[in-house]
Amino acid sequence: MKQAIVARADLGMGEGKLAAQVAHASLSAYEDAGRKARKRWKGSGQKKVVLRGDSESQLFELADKAERKGLPYAIVRDAGHTELDPGTVSALAVGPGSEELVDRVTGDLPLY
């Protein structure tokens, strides 16, 4: 079991902002996963990887792939209180799901 979080590198987010957006994405996708997937992921150590994304359009393309594969996912739109404009798409989480399926969606992306 695995979860991949894709954060946009093109936004130039500070470290704290990046950490917050990754956390928002991870929790949101977890909440959208089925009970069985949540339990399996938690029981297997909650494996996560943070990957580098290049654009809003890339995140939406990956979200479409995740949906077609039946994986839970979450797109994060920032509230605009600090570094980003309101509504800015900053991150995408894919999974928790089987490592094989998650890698079919995000496996070609570099680590953040």
mmCIF file of C-alpha atoms in Angstrom:
data_model
loop_
_atom_site.group_PDB
_atom_site.id
_atom_site.type_symbol
_atom_site.label_atom_id
_atom_site.label_comp_id
_atom_site.label_asym_id
_atom_site.label_seq_id
_atom_site.Cartn_x
_atom_site.Cartn_y
_atom_site.Cartn_z
ATOM 1 C CA MET A 1 0.000 0.000 0.000
ATOM 2 C CA LYS A 2 1.182 3.473 -0.840
ATOM 3 C CA GLN A 3 0.153 7.070 -1.254
ATOM 4 C CA ALA A 4 1.850 9.511 -3.628
ATOM 5 C CA ILE A 5 1.572 13.255 -3.169
ATOM 6 C CA VAL A 6 2.465 15.445 -6.153
ATOM 7 C CA ALA A 7 3.328 19.030 -5.232
ATOM 8 C CA ARG A 8 3.768 21.801 -7.769
ATOM 9 C CA ALA A 9 7.387 22.927 -7.937
ATOM 10 C CA ASP A 10 6.530 25.784 -10.313
ATOM 11 C CA LEU A 11 4.812 27.752 -7.523
ATOM 12 C CA GLY A 12 7.970 28.309 -5.473
ATOM 13 C CA MET A 13 6.268 27.457 -2.175
ATOM 14 C CA GLY A 14 8.338 27.825 0.975
ATOM 15 C CA GLU A 15 9.136 24.685 2.951
ATOM 16 C CA GLY A 16 6.378 25.232 5.495
ATOM 17 C CA LYS A 17 3.778 25.963 2.828
ATOM 18 C CA LEU A 18 4.836 22.877 0.891
ATOM 19 C CA ALA A 19 4.555 20.717 4.014
ATOM 20 C CA ALA A 20 1.068 22.053 4.741
ATOM 21 C CA GLN A 21 -0.171 21.453 1.189
ATOM 22 C CA VAL A 22 1.221 17.902 1.185
ATOM 23 C CA ALA A 23 -0.497 17.232 4.519
ATOM 24 C CA HIS A 24 -3.814 18.608 3.250
ATOM 25 C CA ALA A 25 -3.634 16.404 0.164
ATOM 26 C CA SER A 26 -2.665 13.276 2.087
ATOM 27 C CA LEU A 27 -5.458 13.586 4.631
ATOM 28 C CA SER A 28 -8.106 14.485 2.050
ATOM 29 C CA ALA A 29 -7.336 11.470 -0.152
ATOM 30 C CA TYR A 30 -7.196 9.214 2.917
ATOM 31 C CA GLU A 31 -10.653 10.381 3.943
ATOM 32 C CA ASP A 32 -11.991 9.589 0.452
ATOM 33 C CA ALA A 33 -10.573 6.054 0.473
ATOM 34 C CA GLY A 34 -12.708 3.099 1.427
ATOM 35 C CA ARG A 35 -12.574 1.692 4.942
ATOM 36 C CA LYS A 36 -10.670 -1.405 3.842
ATOM 37 C CA ALA A 37 -7.988 0.601 2.000
ATOM 38 C CA ARG A 38 -7.591 2.987 4.946
ATOM 39 C CA LYS A 39 -7.146 0.086 7.349
ATOM 40 C CA ARG A 40 -4.634 -1.736 5.121
ATOM 41 C CA TRP A 41 -2.597 1.423 4.551
ATOM 42 C CA LYS A 42 -2.512 2.340 8.232
ATOM 43 C CA GLY A 43 -1.582 -1.221 9.154
ATOM 44 C CA SER A 44 1.282 -1.296 6.673
ATOM 45 C CA GLY A 45 3.031 1.868 7.883
ATOM 46 C CA GLN A 46 1.250 4.588 5.854
ATOM 47 C CA LYS A 47 3.892 4.648 3.098
ATOM 48 C CA LYS A 48 4.036 8.014 1.338
ATOM 49 C CA VAL A 49 6.209 9.575 -1.316
ATOM 50 C CA VAL A 50 6.282 13.261 -2.294
ATOM 51 C CA LEU A 51 6.833 13.896 -5.981
ATOM 52 C CA ARG A 52 7.535 16.952 -8.111
ATOM 53 C CA GLY A 53 4.806 18.286 -10.368
ATOM 54 C CA ASP A 54 5.252 21.011 -12.963
ATOM 55 C CA SER A 55 1.823 22.527 -13.511
ATOM 56 C CA GLU A 56 -1.847 22.633 -12.633
ATOM 57 C CA SER A 57 -2.722 20.839 -15.860
ATOM 58 C CA GLN A 58 -0.343 17.988 -14.986
ATOM 59 C CA LEU A 59 -2.055 17.494 -11.610
ATOM 60 C CA PHE A 60 -5.471 17.311 -13.278
ATOM 61 C CA GLU A 61 -4.174 14.805 -15.859
ATOM 62 C CA LEU A 62 -2.827 12.619 -13.036
ATOM 63 C CA ALA A 63 -6.117 12.934 -11.146
ATOM 64 C CA ASP A 64 -7.957 11.700 -14.254
ATOM 65 C CA LYS A 65 -5.610 8.702 -14.467
ATOM 66 C CA ALA A 66 -6.171 7.927 -10.782
ATOM 67 C CA GLU A 67 -9.935 8.095 -11.228
ATOM 68 C CA ARG A 68 -9.815 5.750 -14.234
ATOM 69 C CA LYS A 69 -7.839 3.254 -12.127
ATOM 70 C CA GLY A 70 -10.328 3.487 -9.264
ATOM 71 C CA LEU A 71 -7.868 5.096 -6.851
ATOM 72 C CA PRO A 72 -8.856 7.688 -4.268
ATOM 73 C CA TYR A 73 -7.316 11.085 -4.928
ATOM 74 C CA ALA A 74 -7.570 14.664 -3.749
ATOM 75 C CA ILE A 75 -6.719 17.975 -5.392
ATOM 76 C CA VAL A 76 -5.759 20.784 -3.015
ATOM 77 C CA ARG A 77 -6.822 24.346 -3.787
ATOM 78 C CA ASP A 78 -5.206 26.879 -1.498
ATOM 79 C CA ALA A 79 -7.331 29.233 0.590
ATOM 80 C CA GLY A 80 -5.009 32.133 -0.193
ATOM 81 C CA HIS A 81 -4.185 33.202 3.363
ATOM 82 C CA THR A 82 -0.395 33.221 2.985
ATOM 83 C CA GLU A 83 1.794 32.622 -0.083
ATOM 84 C CA LEU A 84 -0.627 31.633 -2.840
ATOM 85 C CA ASP A 85 -3.625 33.259 -4.459
ATOM 86 C CA PRO A 86 -7.007 31.854 -3.419
ATOM 87 C CA GLY A 87 -7.963 28.800 -5.457
ATOM 88 C CA THR A 88 -4.424 27.969 -6.585
ATOM 89 C CA VAL A 89 -4.081 24.233 -7.200
ATOM 90 C CA SER A 90 -1.003 23.272 -5.191
ATOM 91 C CA ALA A 91 -0.964 19.495 -4.697
ATOM 92 C CA LEU A 92 -2.546 16.173 -5.568
ATOM 93 C CA ALA A 93 -2.599 12.995 -3.492
ATOM 94 C CA VAL A 94 -3.146 9.611 -5.137
ATOM 95 C CA GLY A 95 -4.030 6.693 -2.887
ATOM 96 C CA PRO A 96 -3.832 5.006 -0.531
ATOM 97 C CA GLY A 97 -3.895 2.092 -2.894
ATOM 98 C CA SER A 98 -1.795 -0.793 -4.040
ATOM 99 C CA GLU A 99 1.747 0.312 -4.762
ATOM 100 C CA GLU A 100 1.465 -1.089 -8.287
ATOM 101 C CA LEU A 101 -1.637 0.970 -9.116
ATOM 102 C CA VAL A 102 -0.302 4.175 -7.564
ATOM 103 C CA ASP A 103 2.950 3.744 -9.517
ATOM 104 C CA ARG A 104 0.970 3.372 -12.751
ATOM 105 C CA VAL A 105 -0.310 6.896 -12.173
ATOM 106 C CA THR A 106 2.719 8.649 -10.630
ATOM 107 C CA GLY A 107 5.696 6.336 -11.181
ATOM 108 C CA ASP A 108 7.354 8.491 -13.856
ATOM 109 C CA LEU A 109 7.624 11.605 -11.652
ATOM 110 C CA PRO A 110 10.811 12.647 -9.822
ATOM 111 C CA LEU A 111 11.020 12.930 -6.058
ATOM 112 C CA TYR A 112 10.429 16.429 -4.699
#
